[in-house]
Amino acid sequence: MDYLSTIVAPVCQELEEFKRRYSLVFSSSDKKIDTLLKFLLTRKGKMMRPILVLLVAKCNGCVNDSIYHLASSVELLHQGSLIHDDVVDESELRRGKPSVNSAFDNKMAVLLGDFIVSQALQQIVMAGNVDCIDEISKLIGTLSEGEIIQIGALDSPVLSEEVYFDIISRKTAYLFSVSARLAAKLSGASEADISAYGDFAHKAGLCFQIMDDILDYHDCSETGKASGNDLKEGKFTLPSIYAINHSERDWSEEVKSVRSLSASPETISEITRYSISNGGMDYAVEKMRQLKLQALSVLPASVSTQQRAAFAAFLNLIIDRIR
């Protein structure tokens, strides 16, 4: 099913205008910076967060300059965080293509990530709302906190679902939530509706990260990475956390080897296979199904039928990426 067409149907013109404005950010009079920016522009994804901003704003009948600046800001923050994540994780691929740190080097990648974040801050200042500046500042800190907590988890022998959800809430879901809440605020929504859109988006963000983690159990064109990459980086995600925590077998040695980044390819493959065949994958898929139903149930009653269909397709596009 063509979910993307359903998603953008209410905001077709606004999305084209956003893309035009967004592309203007990716240019510089300095030749080297311009080369880096153009490299990054060719690797843009589906722009889920800007689309979410536009959808929420359109529900309230107000897509203005402030909304476009907000949409640019959240997408730039997303891009900047991906660049920094690839450096931290030493990832060579991003969406099946060389990552910035792989194509250039870590120094250039870190500096480009910082530059992109600075552009995001400029965009949110141009939105002209003090609350937005405050929220985006907190968001940057929350993204960093999620990464730090994730790295700190490498020292723990315990596989905690609670810690997992704390990490993905900070690293992924919070950006979705802030995008929706600020879009609602800037478009004049009530406090109740601002909270409702934020709740929807937070649950959508959790689904997004769970699905990303599921994709790591498959050789997948969506990520361009072979399976087991998270485990190679010492990260246990929802399928493996559930499967191991509900196993009668003692996995402590395998967990220790993964956490210490010394696990053999055979151990990585064994955990991957076990997670798939012993309920981990089914559990993660069911968790997404529950989150999807909860997300749709909290949308404001004022959302039109077409808009509600767009929000539902938004969730389906996230969840059905390997179907």
PDB file of C-alpha atoms in Angstrom:
ATOM      1  CA  MET A   1       0.000   0.000   0.000  1.00  0.00           C
ATOM      2  CA  ASP A   2       1.225   3.511  -0.827  1.00  0.00           C
ATOM      3  CA  TYR A   3       1.175   4.913   2.684  1.00  0.00           C
ATOM      4  CA  LEU A   4       3.278   7.943   1.767  1.00  0.00           C
ATOM      5  CA  SER A   5       0.670   9.291  -0.657  1.00  0.00           C
ATOM      6  CA  THR A   6      -2.002   9.046   2.036  1.00  0.00           C
ATOM      7  CA  ILE A   7       0.258  10.774   4.541  1.00  0.00           C
ATOM      8  CA  VAL A   8       1.096  13.763   2.368  1.00  0.00           C
ATOM      9  CA  ALA A   9      -2.374  14.144   0.804  1.00  0.00           C
ATOM     10  CA  PRO A  10      -3.483  16.850   3.282  1.00  0.00           C
ATOM     11  CA  VAL A  11      -0.170  18.762   2.974  1.00  0.00           C
ATOM     12  CA  CYS A  12       1.026  18.287  -0.632  1.00  0.00           C
ATOM     13  CA  GLN A  13       1.593  21.967  -1.384  1.00  0.00           C
ATOM     14  CA  GLU A  14       3.038  22.687   2.038  1.00  0.00           C
ATOM     15  CA  LEU A  15       5.515  19.807   1.733  1.00  0.00           C
ATOM     16  CA  GLU A  16       6.798  21.075  -1.616  1.00  0.00           C
ATOM     17  CA  GLU A  17       7.246  24.541  -0.141  1.00  0.00           C
ATOM     18  CA  PHE A  18       9.091  23.041   2.824  1.00  0.00           C
ATOM     19  CA  LYS A  19      11.457  21.110   0.537  1.00  0.00           C
ATOM     20  CA  ARG A  20      12.215  24.297  -1.390  1.00  0.00           C
ATOM     21  CA  ARG A  21      13.029  26.211   1.775  1.00  0.00           C
ATOM     22  CA  TYR A  22      14.960  23.344   3.341  1.00  0.00           C
ATOM     23  CA  SER A  23      17.263  22.964   0.328  1.00  0.00           C
ATOM     24  CA  LEU A  24      18.332  26.596   0.720  1.00  0.00           C
ATOM     25  CA  VAL A  25      19.903  25.763   4.074  1.00  0.00           C
ATOM     26  CA  PHE A  26      22.285  23.334   2.380  1.00  0.00           C
ATOM     27  CA  SER A  27      24.575  25.788   0.668  1.00  0.00           C
ATOM     28  CA  SER A  28      27.661  27.737   1.680  1.00  0.00           C
ATOM     29  CA  SER A  29      30.057  30.172   0.049  1.00  0.00           C
ATOM     30  CA  ASP A  30      32.907  28.009   1.374  1.00  0.00           C
ATOM     31  CA  LYS A  31      33.665  25.256  -1.131  1.00  0.00           C
ATOM     32  CA  LYS A  32      34.509  22.568   1.438  1.00  0.00           C
ATOM     33  CA  ILE A  33      31.424  23.224   3.581  1.00  0.00           C
ATOM     34  CA  ASP A  34      29.256  23.331   0.476  1.00  0.00           C
ATOM     35  CA  THR A  35      30.624  19.930  -0.608  1.00  0.00           C
ATOM     36  CA  LEU A  36      29.790  18.440   2.798  1.00  0.00           C
ATOM     37  CA  LEU A  37      26.296  19.929   2.776  1.00  0.00           C
ATOM     38  CA  LYS A  38      25.534  18.712  -0.730  1.00  0.00           C
ATOM     39  CA  PHE A  39      26.758  15.241   0.265  1.00  0.00           C
ATOM     40  CA  LEU A  40      24.353  15.257   3.187  1.00  0.00           C
ATOM     41  CA  LEU A  41      21.432  16.598   1.134  1.00  0.00           C
ATOM     42  CA  THR A  42      21.635  13.592  -1.219  1.00  0.00           C
ATOM     43  CA  ARG A  43      21.137  11.298   1.797  1.00  0.00           C
ATOM     44  CA  LYS A  44      17.900  12.713   3.148  1.00  0.00           C
ATOM     45  CA  GLY A  45      15.260  10.196   4.164  1.00  0.00           C
ATOM     46  CA  LYS A  46      11.469  10.342   4.034  1.00  0.00           C
ATOM     47  CA  MET A  47      11.394  13.505   6.170  1.00  0.00           C
ATOM     48  CA  MET A  48       8.949  11.971   8.611  1.00  0.00           C
ATOM     49  CA  ARG A  49       9.423  14.637  11.273  1.00  0.00           C
ATOM     50  CA  PRO A  50       8.821  17.668   8.993  1.00  0.00           C
ATOM     51  CA  ILE A  51       5.773  15.917   7.551  1.00  0.00           C
ATOM     52  CA  LEU A  52       4.490  15.393  11.080  1.00  0.00           C
ATOM     53  CA  VAL A  53       4.987  19.113  11.797  1.00  0.00           C
ATOM     54  CA  LEU A  54       3.045  20.055   8.674  1.00  0.00           C
ATOM     55  CA  LEU A  55       0.242  17.575   9.375  1.00  0.00           C
ATOM     56  CA  VAL A  56      -0.285  18.818  12.917  1.00  0.00           C
ATOM     57  CA  ALA A  57      -0.201  22.463  11.844  1.00  0.00           C
ATOM     58  CA  LYS A  58      -2.624  21.806   8.972  1.00  0.00           C
ATOM     59  CA  CYS A  59      -5.055  20.186  11.418  1.00  0.00           C
ATOM     60  CA  ASN A  60      -5.214  23.575  13.096  1.00  0.00           C
ATOM     61  CA  GLY A  61      -5.435  25.467   9.793  1.00  0.00           C
ATOM     62  CA  CYS A  62      -2.150  27.330  10.132  1.00  0.00           C
ATOM     63  CA  VAL A  63       0.989  26.561   8.117  1.00  0.00           C
ATOM     64  CA  ASN A  64       3.006  29.777   8.213  1.00  0.00           C
ATOM     65  CA  ASP A  65       6.668  30.839   8.194  1.00  0.00           C
ATOM     66  CA  SER A  66       7.124  29.796  11.813  1.00  0.00           C
ATOM     67  CA  ILE A  67       5.947  26.284  10.992  1.00  0.00           C
ATOM     68  CA  TYR A  68       8.387  25.986   8.082  1.00  0.00           C
ATOM     69  CA  HIS A  69      11.248  27.131  10.316  1.00  0.00           C
ATOM     70  CA  LEU A  70      10.226  24.586  12.950  1.00  0.00           C
ATOM     71  CA  ALA A  71      10.060  21.808  10.346  1.00  0.00           C
ATOM     72  CA  SER A  72      13.547  22.717   9.121  1.00  0.00           C
ATOM     73  CA  SER A  73      14.890  22.863  12.664  1.00  0.00           C
ATOM     74  CA  VAL A  74      13.693  19.401  13.708  1.00  0.00           C
ATOM     75  CA  GLU A  75      14.919  17.798  10.478  1.00  0.00           C
ATOM     76  CA  LEU A  76      18.315  19.457  10.859  1.00  0.00           C
ATOM     77  CA  LEU A  77      18.559  18.247  14.453  1.00  0.00           C
ATOM     78  CA  HIS A  78      17.678  14.758  13.286  1.00  0.00           C
ATOM     79  CA  GLN A  79      20.384  14.876  10.591  1.00  0.00           C
ATOM     80  CA  GLY A  80      22.946  16.273  13.007  1.00  0.00           C
ATOM     81  CA  SER A  81      22.209  13.562  15.570  1.00  0.00           C
ATOM     82  CA  LEU A  82      22.593  10.842  12.919  1.00  0.00           C
ATOM     83  CA  ILE A  83      26.003  12.182  11.920  1.00  0.00           C
ATOM     84  CA  HIS A  84      27.167  12.186  15.543  1.00  0.00           C
ATOM     85  CA  ASP A  85      25.655   8.729  16.172  1.00  0.00           C
ATOM     86  CA  ASP A  86      27.575   7.287  13.224  1.00  0.00           C
ATOM     87  CA  VAL A  87      30.812   8.671  14.642  1.00  0.00           C
ATOM     88  CA  VAL A  88      30.092   7.253  18.111  1.00  0.00           C
ATOM     89  CA  ASP A  89      29.037   3.868  16.679  1.00  0.00           C
ATOM     90  CA  GLU A  90      31.807   3.860  14.032  1.00  0.00           C
ATOM     91  CA  SER A  91      29.139   3.101  11.424  1.00  0.00           C
ATOM     92  CA  GLU A  92      30.260   3.025   7.818  1.00  0.00           C
ATOM     93  CA  LEU A  93      26.808   3.063   6.240  1.00  0.00           C
ATOM     94  CA  ARG A  94      23.726   5.232   6.562  1.00  0.00           C
ATOM     95  CA  ARG A  95      20.637   4.225   4.557  1.00  0.00           C
ATOM     96  CA  GLY A  96      22.778   1.904   2.478  1.00  0.00           C
ATOM     97  CA  LYS A  97      25.264   4.625   1.505  1.00  0.00           C
ATOM     98  CA  PRO A  98      28.594   5.686   3.029  1.00  0.00           C
ATOM     99  CA  SER A  99      28.128   7.647   6.234  1.00  0.00           C
ATOM    100  CA  VAL A 100      29.704  11.097   6.543  1.00  0.00           C
ATOM    101  CA  ASN A 101      32.493   9.772   8.772  1.00  0.00           C
ATOM    102  CA  SER A 102      33.178   6.978   6.287  1.00  0.00           C
ATOM    103  CA  ALA A 103      33.155   9.222   3.200  1.00  0.00           C
ATOM    104  CA  PHE A 104      35.294  11.904   4.852  1.00  0.00           C
ATOM    105  CA  ASP A 105      36.603  11.293   8.382  1.00  0.00           C
ATOM    106  CA  ASN A 106      35.532  11.564  12.015  1.00  0.00           C
ATOM    107  CA  LYS A 107      36.813  15.114  12.432  1.00  0.00           C
ATOM    108  CA  MET A 108      34.847  16.369   9.440  1.00  0.00           C
ATOM    109  CA  ALA A 109      31.774  14.418  10.537  1.00  0.00           C
ATOM    110  CA  VAL A 110      31.787  15.869  14.057  1.00  0.00           C
ATOM    111  CA  LEU A 111      32.280  19.390  12.728  1.00  0.00           C
ATOM    112  CA  LEU A 112      29.563  18.963  10.103  1.00  0.00           C
ATOM    113  CA  GLY A 113      27.211  17.616  12.770  1.00  0.00           C
ATOM    114  CA  ASP A 114      27.934  20.673  14.924  1.00  0.00           C
ATOM    115  CA  PHE A 115      27.367  22.960  11.940  1.00  0.00           C
ATOM    116  CA  ILE A 116      24.010  21.307  11.180  1.00  0.00           C
ATOM    117  CA  VAL A 117      22.924  21.684  14.816  1.00  0.00           C
ATOM    118  CA  SER A 118      23.863  25.378  14.689  1.00  0.00           C
ATOM    119  CA  GLN A 119      21.699  25.745  11.574  1.00  0.00           C
ATOM    120  CA  ALA A 120      18.844  24.068  13.442  1.00  0.00           C
ATOM    121  CA  LEU A 121      19.152  26.607  16.237  1.00  0.00           C
ATOM    122  CA  GLN A 122      19.106  29.468  13.738  1.00  0.00           C
ATOM    123  CA  GLN A 123      15.938  28.078  12.182  1.00  0.00           C
ATOM    124  CA  ILE A 124      14.147  27.782  15.515  1.00  0.00           C
ATOM    125  CA  VAL A 125      15.130  31.345  16.448  1.00  0.00           C
ATOM    126  CA  MET A 126      13.532  32.485  13.180  1.00  0.00           C
ATOM    127  CA  ALA A 127      10.324  30.726  14.251  1.00  0.00           C
ATOM    128  CA  GLY A 128       9.969  33.648  16.644  1.00  0.00           C
ATOM    129  CA  ASN A 129       8.703  31.849  19.722  1.00  0.00           C
ATOM    130  CA  VAL A 130      10.579  31.732  23.038  1.00  0.00           C
ATOM    131  CA  ASP A 131       8.907  28.463  24.062  1.00  0.00           C
ATOM    132  CA  CYS A 132      10.226  26.837  20.890  1.00  0.00           C
ATOM    133  CA  ILE A 133      13.778  27.941  21.653  1.00  0.00           C
ATOM    134  CA  ASP A 134      13.479  26.531  25.173  1.00  0.00           C
ATOM    135  CA  GLU A 135      12.035  23.210  23.951  1.00  0.00           C
ATOM    136  CA  ILE A 136      14.647  22.734  21.233  1.00  0.00           C
ATOM    137  CA  SER A 137      17.446  23.500  23.696  1.00  0.00           C
ATOM    138  CA  LYS A 138      16.076  20.835  26.046  1.00  0.00           C
ATOM    139  CA  LEU A 139      15.728  18.454  23.112  1.00  0.00           C
ATOM    140  CA  ILE A 140      19.426  18.711  22.240  1.00  0.00           C
ATOM    141  CA  GLY A 141      20.306  17.837  25.815  1.00  0.00           C
ATOM    142  CA  THR A 142      17.853  14.928  25.875  1.00  0.00           C
ATOM    143  CA  LEU A 143      19.301  13.443  22.679  1.00  0.00           C
ATOM    144  CA  SER A 144      22.768  13.539  24.250  1.00  0.00           C
ATOM    145  CA  GLU A 145      21.486  12.029  27.490  1.00  0.00           C
ATOM    146  CA  GLY A 146      20.037   9.085  25.574  1.00  0.00           C
ATOM    147  CA  GLU A 147      23.373   8.394  23.906  1.00  0.00           C
ATOM    148  CA  ILE A 148      25.254   8.636  27.216  1.00  0.00           C
ATOM    149  CA  ILE A 149      22.800   6.297  28.983  1.00  0.00           C
ATOM    150  CA  GLN A 150      23.122   3.828  26.096  1.00  0.00           C
ATOM    151  CA  ILE A 151      26.905   3.840  26.343  1.00  0.00           C
ATOM    152  CA  GLY A 152      26.677   3.483  30.132  1.00  0.00           C
ATOM    153  CA  ALA A 153      24.493   0.394  29.690  1.00  0.00           C
ATOM    154  CA  LEU A 154      27.516  -1.415  28.229  1.00  0.00           C
ATOM    155  CA  ASP A 155      28.784  -1.826  31.802  1.00  0.00           C
ATOM    156  CA  SER A 156      25.602  -3.521  33.027  1.00  0.00           C
ATOM    157  CA  PRO A 157      25.079  -7.301  32.939  1.00  0.00           C
ATOM    158  CA  VAL A 158      21.321  -6.740  33.321  1.00  0.00           C
ATOM    159  CA  LEU A 159      19.080  -6.541  30.244  1.00  0.00           C
ATOM    160  CA  SER A 160      16.376  -4.080  31.280  1.00  0.00           C
ATOM    161  CA  GLU A 161      13.333  -3.350  29.141  1.00  0.00           C
ATOM    162  CA  GLU A 162      12.747  -0.248  31.262  1.00  0.00           C
ATOM    163  CA  VAL A 163      16.213   1.107  30.458  1.00  0.00           C
ATOM    164  CA  TYR A 164      15.699   0.252  26.779  1.00  0.00           C
ATOM    165  CA  PHE A 165      12.507   2.326  26.623  1.00  0.00           C
ATOM    166  CA  ASP A 166      14.171   5.162  28.525  1.00  0.00           C
ATOM    167  CA  ILE A 167      16.961   5.257  25.939  1.00  0.00           C
ATOM    168  CA  ILE A 168      14.705   5.173  22.875  1.00  0.00           C
ATOM    169  CA  SER A 169      12.373   7.724  24.455  1.00  0.00           C
ATOM    170  CA  ARG A 170      15.273  10.149  24.756  1.00  0.00           C
ATOM    171  CA  LYS A 171      17.091   9.309  21.510  1.00  0.00           C
ATOM    172  CA  THR A 172      14.119   8.947  19.162  1.00  0.00           C
ATOM    173  CA  ALA A 173      10.610   9.463  20.552  1.00  0.00           C
ATOM    174  CA  TYR A 174      11.308  12.814  22.208  1.00  0.00           C
ATOM    175  CA  LEU A 175      12.202  14.424  18.872  1.00  0.00           C
ATOM    176  CA  PHE A 176       8.912  13.216  17.387  1.00  0.00           C
ATOM    177  CA  SER A 177       7.021  14.492  20.425  1.00  0.00           C
ATOM    178  CA  VAL A 178       8.646  17.931  20.428  1.00  0.00           C
ATOM    179  CA  SER A 179       8.015  18.264  16.688  1.00  0.00           C
ATOM    180  CA  ALA A 180       4.296  17.651  17.117  1.00  0.00           C
ATOM    181  CA  ARG A 181       3.851  19.682  20.307  1.00  0.00           C
ATOM    182  CA  LEU A 182       5.590  22.762  18.923  1.00  0.00           C
ATOM    183  CA  ALA A 183       3.688  22.499  15.639  1.00  0.00           C
ATOM    184  CA  ALA A 184       0.446  22.425  17.605  1.00  0.00           C
ATOM    185  CA  LYS A 185       1.519  25.363  19.770  1.00  0.00           C
ATOM    186  CA  LEU A 186       2.614  27.508  16.820  1.00  0.00           C
ATOM    187  CA  SER A 187      -0.633  26.788  14.964  1.00  0.00           C
ATOM    188  CA  GLY A 188      -2.813  27.883  17.877  1.00  0.00           C
ATOM    189  CA  ALA A 189      -4.006  24.563  19.275  1.00  0.00           C
ATOM    190  CA  SER A 190      -5.420  24.297  22.783  1.00  0.00           C
ATOM    191  CA  GLU A 191      -3.239  22.996  25.615  1.00  0.00           C
ATOM    192  CA  ALA A 192      -5.211  19.741  25.620  1.00  0.00           C
ATOM    193  CA  ASP A 193      -4.648  19.245  21.900  1.00  0.00           C
ATOM    194  CA  ILE A 194      -0.955  20.156  22.183  1.00  0.00           C
ATOM    195  CA  SER A 195      -0.590  17.385  24.763  1.00  0.00           C
ATOM    196  CA  ALA A 196      -2.585  14.941  22.610  1.00  0.00           C
ATOM    197  CA  TYR A 197      -0.476  15.521  19.494  1.00  0.00           C
ATOM    198  CA  GLY A 198       2.673  15.151  21.591  1.00  0.00           C
ATOM    199  CA  ASP A 199       1.417  11.864  23.033  1.00  0.00           C
ATOM    200  CA  PHE A 200       0.603  10.545  19.556  1.00  0.00           C
ATOM    201  CA  ALA A 201       4.042  11.512  18.289  1.00  0.00           C
ATOM    202  CA  HIS A 202       5.881  10.029  21.267  1.00  0.00           C
ATOM    203  CA  LYS A 203       4.223   6.661  20.667  1.00  0.00           C
ATOM    204  CA  ALA A 204       4.972   6.947  16.945  1.00  0.00           C
ATOM    205  CA  GLY A 205       8.619   7.613  17.805  1.00  0.00           C
ATOM    206  CA  LEU A 206       8.781   4.539  20.029  1.00  0.00           C
ATOM    207  CA  CYS A 207       7.367   2.473  17.146  1.00  0.00           C
ATOM    208  CA  PHE A 208       9.939   3.989  14.811  1.00  0.00           C
ATOM    209  CA  GLN A 209      12.874   2.927  16.984  1.00  0.00           C
ATOM    210  CA  ILE A 210      11.482  -0.525  17.765  1.00  0.00           C
ATOM    211  CA  MET A 211      11.056  -1.076  14.024  1.00  0.00           C
ATOM    212  CA  ASP A 212      14.600   0.143  13.372  1.00  0.00           C
ATOM    213  CA  ASP A 213      15.815  -2.367  15.951  1.00  0.00           C
ATOM    214  CA  ILE A 214      13.771  -5.156  14.370  1.00  0.00           C
ATOM    215  CA  LEU A 215      15.313  -4.343  10.998  1.00  0.00           C
ATOM    216  CA  ASP A 216      18.728  -5.078  12.506  1.00  0.00           C
ATOM    217  CA  TYR A 217      17.732  -8.745  12.744  1.00  0.00           C
ATOM    218  CA  HIS A 218      17.493  -8.874   8.948  1.00  0.00           C
ATOM    219  CA  ASP A 219      19.872  -8.099   6.111  1.00  0.00           C
ATOM    220  CA  CYS A 220      17.852  -5.127   4.983  1.00  0.00           C
ATOM    221  CA  SER A 221      18.017  -2.500   2.240  1.00  0.00           C
ATOM    222  CA  GLU A 222      16.215  -0.048   4.547  1.00  0.00           C
ATOM    223  CA  THR A 223      19.345   0.368   6.661  1.00  0.00           C
ATOM    224  CA  GLY A 224      21.929  -0.908   4.226  1.00  0.00           C
ATOM    225  CA  LYS A 225      23.454  -2.926   7.043  1.00  0.00           C
ATOM    226  CA  ALA A 226      23.897  -6.637   7.648  1.00  0.00           C
ATOM    227  CA  SER A 227      22.030  -8.223  10.535  1.00  0.00           C
ATOM    228  CA  GLY A 228      23.385  -8.164  14.082  1.00  0.00           C
ATOM    229  CA  ASN A 229      24.968  -4.732  13.872  1.00  0.00           C
ATOM    230  CA  ASP A 230      23.440  -3.557  17.181  1.00  0.00           C
ATOM    231  CA  LEU A 231      24.810  -6.592  19.017  1.00  0.00           C
ATOM    232  CA  LYS A 232      28.225  -5.984  17.489  1.00  0.00           C
ATOM    233  CA  GLU A 233      28.083  -2.519  19.067  1.00  0.00           C
ATOM    234  CA  GLY A 234      27.113  -3.983  22.445  1.00  0.00           C
ATOM    235  CA  LYS A 235      23.442  -3.001  22.205  1.00  0.00           C
ATOM    236  CA  PHE A 236      20.635  -5.331  23.223  1.00  0.00           C
ATOM    237  CA  THR A 237      17.307  -4.230  21.794  1.00  0.00           C
ATOM    238  CA  LEU A 238      13.725  -5.251  22.550  1.00  0.00           C
ATOM    239  CA  PRO A 239      13.639  -8.651  20.754  1.00  0.00           C
ATOM    240  CA  SER A 240      16.847  -9.926  22.360  1.00  0.00           C
ATOM    241  CA  ILE A 241      16.045  -8.378  25.766  1.00  0.00           C
ATOM    242  CA  TYR A 242      12.680 -10.143  25.859  1.00  0.00           C
ATOM    243  CA  ALA A 243      13.930 -13.493  24.504  1.00  0.00           C
ATOM    244  CA  ILE A 244      16.909 -13.721  26.857  1.00  0.00           C
ATOM    245  CA  ASN A 245      15.000 -12.503  29.919  1.00  0.00           C
ATOM    246  CA  HIS A 246      12.338 -15.160  29.290  1.00  0.00           C
ATOM    247  CA  SER A 247      14.776 -17.996  28.609  1.00  0.00           C
ATOM    248  CA  GLU A 248      15.515 -20.873  30.991  1.00  0.00           C
ATOM    249  CA  ARG A 249      19.096 -20.890  29.729  1.00  0.00           C
ATOM    250  CA  ASP A 250      21.855 -18.879  31.406  1.00  0.00           C
ATOM    251  CA  TRP A 251      23.000 -16.291  28.856  1.00  0.00           C
ATOM    252  CA  SER A 252      25.280 -14.357  31.232  1.00  0.00           C
ATOM    253  CA  GLU A 253      28.513 -15.213  29.429  1.00  0.00           C
ATOM    254  CA  GLU A 254      27.085 -14.292  26.047  1.00  0.00           C
ATOM    255  CA  VAL A 255      25.679 -11.034  27.451  1.00  0.00           C
ATOM    256  CA  LYS A 256      29.047 -10.208  28.987  1.00  0.00           C
ATOM    257  CA  SER A 257      30.871 -10.830  25.708  1.00  0.00           C
ATOM    258  CA  VAL A 258      28.435  -8.639  23.759  1.00  0.00           C
ATOM    259  CA  ARG A 259      28.622  -5.837  26.324  1.00  0.00           C
ATOM    260  CA  SER A 260      32.444  -5.944  26.275  1.00  0.00           C
ATOM    261  CA  LEU A 261      32.435  -5.864  22.442  1.00  0.00           C
ATOM    262  CA  SER A 262      34.305  -9.174  22.346  1.00  0.00           C
ATOM    263  CA  ALA A 263      31.483 -11.421  21.131  1.00  0.00           C
ATOM    264  CA  SER A 264      32.357 -13.767  18.286  1.00  0.00           C
ATOM    265  CA  PRO A 265      30.353 -13.761  15.048  1.00  0.00           C
ATOM    266  CA  GLU A 266      28.966 -17.137  16.135  1.00  0.00           C
ATOM    267  CA  THR A 267      27.677 -15.677  19.405  1.00  0.00           C
ATOM    268  CA  ILE A 268      26.090 -12.745  17.566  1.00  0.00           C
ATOM    269  CA  SER A 269      24.373 -15.130  15.153  1.00  0.00           C
ATOM    270  CA  GLU A 270      23.210 -17.395  17.970  1.00  0.00           C
ATOM    271  CA  ILE A 271      21.580 -14.538  19.904  1.00  0.00           C
ATOM    272  CA  THR A 272      20.007 -13.205  16.706  1.00  0.00           C
ATOM    273  CA  ARG A 273      18.519 -16.580  15.794  1.00  0.00           C
ATOM    274  CA  TYR A 274      17.315 -17.207  19.336  1.00  0.00           C
ATOM    275  CA  SER A 275      15.642 -13.790  19.536  1.00  0.00           C
ATOM    276  CA  ILE A 276      13.748 -14.462  16.308  1.00  0.00           C
ATOM    277  CA  SER A 277      12.684 -18.027  17.072  1.00  0.00           C
ATOM    278  CA  ASN A 278      11.910 -17.693  20.787  1.00  0.00           C
ATOM    279  CA  GLY A 279       9.362 -14.918  20.961  1.00  0.00           C
ATOM    280  CA  GLY A 280      11.515 -11.803  20.902  1.00  0.00           C
ATOM    281  CA  MET A 281      10.445 -10.658  17.463  1.00  0.00           C
ATOM    282  CA  ASP A 282       6.771 -11.449  18.076  1.00  0.00           C
ATOM    283  CA  TYR A 283       6.903  -9.520  21.337  1.00  0.00           C
ATOM    284  CA  ALA A 284       8.405  -6.436  19.674  1.00  0.00           C
ATOM    285  CA  VAL A 285       5.826  -6.510  16.866  1.00  0.00           C
ATOM    286  CA  GLU A 286       2.988  -6.833  19.380  1.00  0.00           C
ATOM    287  CA  LYS A 287       4.400  -3.920  21.385  1.00  0.00           C
ATOM    288  CA  MET A 288       4.300  -1.768  18.243  1.00  0.00           C
ATOM    289  CA  ARG A 289       0.723  -2.838  17.539  1.00  0.00           C
ATOM    290  CA  GLN A 290      -0.327  -1.759  21.023  1.00  0.00           C
ATOM    291  CA  LEU A 291       1.493   1.567  20.703  1.00  0.00           C
ATOM    292  CA  LYS A 292      -0.136   2.190  17.323  1.00  0.00           C
ATOM    293  CA  LEU A 293      -3.642   1.661  18.724  1.00  0.00           C
ATOM    294  CA  GLN A 294      -2.852   3.870  21.712  1.00  0.00           C
ATOM    295  CA  ALA A 295      -1.461   6.596  19.449  1.00  0.00           C
ATOM    296  CA  LEU A 296      -4.549   6.706  17.236  1.00  0.00           C
ATOM    297  CA  SER A 297      -6.825   6.771  20.276  1.00  0.00           C
ATOM    298  CA  VAL A 298      -5.297   9.982  21.669  1.00  0.00           C
ATOM    299  CA  LEU A 299      -5.667  12.139  18.542  1.00  0.00           C
ATOM    300  CA  PRO A 300      -7.956  15.149  19.118  1.00  0.00           C
ATOM    301  CA  ALA A 301     -11.601  14.662  18.121  1.00  0.00           C
ATOM    302  CA  SER A 302     -11.316  17.691  15.804  1.00  0.00           C
ATOM    303  CA  VAL A 303      -8.980  15.823  13.412  1.00  0.00           C
ATOM    304  CA  SER A 304     -10.806  15.279  10.107  1.00  0.00           C
ATOM    305  CA  THR A 305     -11.304  11.888   8.448  1.00  0.00           C
ATOM    306  CA  GLN A 306      -8.635  12.612   5.818  1.00  0.00           C
ATOM    307  CA  GLN A 307      -6.208  13.858   8.433  1.00  0.00           C
ATOM    308  CA  ARG A 308      -6.865  10.854  10.678  1.00  0.00           C
ATOM    309  CA  ALA A 309      -6.173   8.585   7.702  1.00  0.00           C
ATOM    310  CA  ALA A 310      -2.874  10.431   7.184  1.00  0.00           C
ATOM    311  CA  PHE A 311      -1.867   9.899  10.826  1.00  0.00           C
ATOM    312  CA  ALA A 312      -2.796   6.208  10.575  1.00  0.00           C
ATOM    313  CA  ALA A 313      -0.735   5.871   7.387  1.00  0.00           C
ATOM    314  CA  PHE A 314       2.126   7.644   9.174  1.00  0.00           C
ATOM    315  CA  LEU A 315       2.146   4.869  11.774  1.00  0.00           C
ATOM    316  CA  ASN A 316       1.701   2.135   9.162  1.00  0.00           C
ATOM    317  CA  LEU A 317       4.653   3.419   7.142  1.00  0.00           C
ATOM    318  CA  ILE A 318       6.803   3.213  10.272  1.00  0.00           C
ATOM    319  CA  ILE A 319       5.672  -0.274  11.227  1.00  0.00           C
ATOM    320  CA  ASP A 320       5.445  -1.917   7.787  1.00  0.00           C
ATOM    321  CA  ARG A 321       8.959  -1.121   6.583  1.00  0.00           C
ATOM    322  CA  ILE A 322       9.905  -4.790   6.069  1.00  0.00           C
ATOM    323  CA  ARG A 323       6.531  -6.119   4.968  1.00  0.00           C
TER     324      ARG A 323
END
